[in-house]
Amino acid sequence: MATIEECRRALEKLSDNLAGAEGNVRAAAALDRSVSCRLKDLDVTFVGRLVDGRIEVQDTVQGPPPQKAQIRLVMTGDDLVALVGGELSFARAWGSGRVRLEASLPDLFRLRKLL
């Protein structure tokens, strides 16, 4: 099972990947939105913001997030590490229910370019 620190590093790597992206991917990530990433197996949530193509983790809280973020991810720590490491396809994980992504419809259309 992935640790909280491994998951934090995975989010940092994802942030670096988004910041280094070009073209449509970079444009899709250039949002200013609140973000939460809930890890069911660890019972923690990373809370932060997606700003200028970077994910800025501001806090780690026990249990569900205290407030509803504009972009919400729910998965296990192992799935987060596997997704960022390229070992798990987001589309396959999302389609099978292993990963949940919730956001407004316009944000979902924009974010699909990242996936």
PDB file of C-alpha atoms in Angstrom:
ATOM      1  CA  MET A   1       0.000   0.000   0.000  1.00  0.00           C
ATOM      2  CA  ALA A   2       1.321   3.451  -0.955  1.00  0.00           C
ATOM      3  CA  THR A   3       2.226   5.792   1.892  1.00  0.00           C
ATOM      4  CA  ILE A   4       1.038   9.370   2.303  1.00  0.00           C
ATOM      5  CA  GLU A   5       4.538  10.582   1.421  1.00  0.00           C
ATOM      6  CA  GLU A   6       4.603   8.489  -1.782  1.00  0.00           C
ATOM      7  CA  CYS A   7       1.230   9.962  -2.728  1.00  0.00           C
ATOM      8  CA  ARG A   8       2.448  13.495  -2.024  1.00  0.00           C
ATOM      9  CA  ARG A   9       5.467  12.868  -4.281  1.00  0.00           C
ATOM     10  CA  ALA A  10       3.136  11.502  -6.985  1.00  0.00           C
ATOM     11  CA  LEU A  11       1.062  14.703  -6.835  1.00  0.00           C
ATOM     12  CA  GLU A  12       4.267  16.767  -7.063  1.00  0.00           C
ATOM     13  CA  LYS A  13       5.328  14.768 -10.127  1.00  0.00           C
ATOM     14  CA  LEU A  14       1.888  15.253 -11.685  1.00  0.00           C
ATOM     15  CA  SER A  15       2.196  18.979 -11.017  1.00  0.00           C
ATOM     16  CA  ASP A  16       5.633  19.047 -12.673  1.00  0.00           C
ATOM     17  CA  ASN A  17       4.257  17.132 -15.661  1.00  0.00           C
ATOM     18  CA  LEU A  18       1.368  19.580 -16.062  1.00  0.00           C
ATOM     19  CA  ALA A  19       3.660  22.598 -15.713  1.00  0.00           C
ATOM     20  CA  GLY A  20       5.991  21.209 -18.384  1.00  0.00           C
ATOM     21  CA  ALA A  21       3.231  20.356 -20.839  1.00  0.00           C
ATOM     22  CA  GLU A  22       2.765  22.217 -24.098  1.00  0.00           C
ATOM     23  CA  GLY A  23      -0.044  23.029 -26.505  1.00  0.00           C
ATOM     24  CA  ASN A  24      -3.563  21.787 -25.751  1.00  0.00           C
ATOM     25  CA  VAL A  25      -2.503  19.977 -22.592  1.00  0.00           C
ATOM     26  CA  ARG A  26      -0.917  23.135 -21.176  1.00  0.00           C
ATOM     27  CA  ALA A  27      -3.997  25.178 -22.082  1.00  0.00           C
ATOM     28  CA  ALA A  28      -6.303  22.621 -20.460  1.00  0.00           C
ATOM     29  CA  ALA A  29      -4.307  22.721 -17.219  1.00  0.00           C
ATOM     30  CA  ALA A  30      -4.215  26.531 -17.112  1.00  0.00           C
ATOM     31  CA  LEU A  31      -7.180  26.767 -14.761  1.00  0.00           C
ATOM     32  CA  ASP A  32      -7.570  28.406 -11.380  1.00  0.00           C
ATOM     33  CA  ARG A  33      -9.665  25.922  -9.408  1.00  0.00           C
ATOM     34  CA  SER A  34      -9.804  24.405  -5.953  1.00  0.00           C
ATOM     35  CA  VAL A  35      -8.767  20.736  -6.009  1.00  0.00           C
ATOM     36  CA  SER A  36      -9.075  17.786  -3.656  1.00  0.00           C
ATOM     37  CA  CYS A  37      -7.631  14.308  -4.000  1.00  0.00           C
ATOM     38  CA  ARG A  38      -9.205  11.848  -1.573  1.00  0.00           C
ATOM     39  CA  LEU A  39      -7.315   8.619  -0.944  1.00  0.00           C
ATOM     40  CA  LYS A  40      -9.871   6.129   0.317  1.00  0.00           C
ATOM     41  CA  ASP A  41      -7.468   3.503   1.614  1.00  0.00           C
ATOM     42  CA  LEU A  42      -5.370   6.012   3.596  1.00  0.00           C
ATOM     43  CA  ASP A  43      -8.411   8.018   4.756  1.00  0.00           C
ATOM     44  CA  VAL A  44      -6.725  11.301   3.841  1.00  0.00           C
ATOM     45  CA  THR A  45      -7.430  14.115   1.414  1.00  0.00           C
ATOM     46  CA  PHE A  46      -4.916  16.415  -0.221  1.00  0.00           C
ATOM     47  CA  VAL A  47      -6.491  19.852  -0.562  1.00  0.00           C
ATOM     48  CA  GLY A  48      -5.124  22.609  -2.766  1.00  0.00           C
ATOM     49  CA  ARG A  49      -5.446  24.575  -5.980  1.00  0.00           C
ATOM     50  CA  LEU A  50      -4.750  24.067  -9.648  1.00  0.00           C
ATOM     51  CA  VAL A  51      -3.137  27.365 -10.654  1.00  0.00           C
ATOM     52  CA  ASP A  52      -1.360  28.127 -13.945  1.00  0.00           C
ATOM     53  CA  GLY A  53      -0.932  24.455 -14.715  1.00  0.00           C
ATOM     54  CA  ARG A  54       0.477  23.502 -11.304  1.00  0.00           C
ATOM     55  CA  ILE A  55      -1.136  21.662  -8.431  1.00  0.00           C
ATOM     56  CA  GLU A  56      -0.376  23.435  -5.174  1.00  0.00           C
ATOM     57  CA  VAL A  57      -1.120  21.152  -2.210  1.00  0.00           C
ATOM     58  CA  GLN A  58      -2.049  23.423   0.686  1.00  0.00           C
ATOM     59  CA  ASP A  59      -3.084  20.874   3.297  1.00  0.00           C
ATOM     60  CA  THR A  60      -3.519  17.194   4.072  1.00  0.00           C
ATOM     61  CA  VAL A  61      -6.585  16.380   6.151  1.00  0.00           C
ATOM     62  CA  GLN A  62      -7.876  13.202   7.738  1.00  0.00           C
ATOM     63  CA  GLY A  63     -11.049  11.869   6.180  1.00  0.00           C
ATOM     64  CA  PRO A  64     -13.083  13.639   3.532  1.00  0.00           C
ATOM     65  CA  PRO A  65     -12.312  17.227   2.538  1.00  0.00           C
ATOM     66  CA  PRO A  66     -13.777  19.911   4.791  1.00  0.00           C
ATOM     67  CA  GLN A  67     -15.157  21.821   1.780  1.00  0.00           C
ATOM     68  CA  LYS A  68     -16.276  20.720  -1.685  1.00  0.00           C
ATOM     69  CA  ALA A  69     -13.515  21.529  -4.184  1.00  0.00           C
ATOM     70  CA  GLN A  70     -14.270  22.544  -7.756  1.00  0.00           C
ATOM     71  CA  ILE A  71     -12.266  19.557  -9.058  1.00  0.00           C
ATOM     72  CA  ARG A  72     -12.475  16.379  -6.984  1.00  0.00           C
ATOM     73  CA  LEU A  73     -10.580  13.120  -7.381  1.00  0.00           C
ATOM     74  CA  VAL A  74     -11.219   9.961  -5.352  1.00  0.00           C
ATOM     75  CA  MET A  75      -9.050   6.843  -5.587  1.00  0.00           C
ATOM     76  CA  THR A  76      -6.635   4.684  -3.622  1.00  0.00           C
ATOM     77  CA  GLY A  77      -3.059   5.697  -2.945  1.00  0.00           C
ATOM     78  CA  ASP A  78      -1.768   2.809  -5.063  1.00  0.00           C
ATOM     79  CA  ASP A  79      -3.896   3.955  -8.004  1.00  0.00           C
ATOM     80  CA  LEU A  80      -2.600   7.543  -7.690  1.00  0.00           C
ATOM     81  CA  VAL A  81       1.007   6.340  -7.749  1.00  0.00           C
ATOM     82  CA  ALA A  82       0.277   3.982 -10.679  1.00  0.00           C
ATOM     83  CA  LEU A  83      -1.534   6.695 -12.676  1.00  0.00           C
ATOM     84  CA  VAL A  84       1.273   9.210 -12.300  1.00  0.00           C
ATOM     85  CA  GLY A  85       3.887   6.529 -12.943  1.00  0.00           C
ATOM     86  CA  GLY A  86       2.206   5.580 -16.226  1.00  0.00           C
ATOM     87  CA  GLU A  87       1.351   2.053 -15.070  1.00  0.00           C
ATOM     88  CA  LEU A  88      -2.410   2.668 -15.034  1.00  0.00           C
ATOM     89  CA  SER A  89      -4.502   4.284 -17.753  1.00  0.00           C
ATOM     90  CA  PHE A  90      -6.736   7.058 -16.443  1.00  0.00           C
ATOM     91  CA  ALA A  91      -9.466   6.221 -18.952  1.00  0.00           C
ATOM     92  CA  ARG A  92      -9.485   2.555 -17.947  1.00  0.00           C
ATOM     93  CA  ALA A  93      -9.389   3.359 -14.205  1.00  0.00           C
ATOM     94  CA  TRP A  94     -12.162   5.952 -14.578  1.00  0.00           C
ATOM     95  CA  GLY A  95     -14.291   3.659 -16.727  1.00  0.00           C
ATOM     96  CA  SER A  96     -14.008   0.824 -14.206  1.00  0.00           C
ATOM     97  CA  GLY A  97     -14.803   3.069 -11.230  1.00  0.00           C
ATOM     98  CA  ARG A  98     -11.372   2.798  -9.631  1.00  0.00           C
ATOM     99  CA  VAL A  99     -10.965   6.568 -10.044  1.00  0.00           C
ATOM    100  CA  ARG A 100     -13.695   9.178  -9.666  1.00  0.00           C
ATOM    101  CA  LEU A 101     -13.352  12.636 -11.186  1.00  0.00           C
ATOM    102  CA  GLU A 102     -16.014  15.189 -10.348  1.00  0.00           C
ATOM    103  CA  ALA A 103     -16.138  18.749 -11.664  1.00  0.00           C
ATOM    104  CA  SER A 104     -18.432  21.114 -13.502  1.00  0.00           C
ATOM    105  CA  LEU A 105     -19.309  20.120 -17.060  1.00  0.00           C
ATOM    106  CA  PRO A 106     -17.157  22.880 -18.648  1.00  0.00           C
ATOM    107  CA  ASP A 107     -14.199  21.840 -16.475  1.00  0.00           C
ATOM    108  CA  LEU A 108     -14.679  18.169 -17.382  1.00  0.00           C
ATOM    109  CA  PHE A 109     -14.593  19.037 -21.091  1.00  0.00           C
ATOM    110  CA  ARG A 110     -11.431  21.025 -20.567  1.00  0.00           C
ATOM    111  CA  LEU A 111      -9.777  18.398 -18.369  1.00  0.00           C
ATOM    112  CA  ARG A 112     -10.458  15.571 -20.841  1.00  0.00           C
ATOM    113  CA  LYS A 113      -7.560  16.955 -22.907  1.00  0.00           C
ATOM    114  CA  LEU A 114      -5.275  16.044 -20.017  1.00  0.00           C
ATOM    115  CA  LEU A 115      -6.492  12.478 -19.958  1.00  0.00           C
TER     116      LEU A 115
END
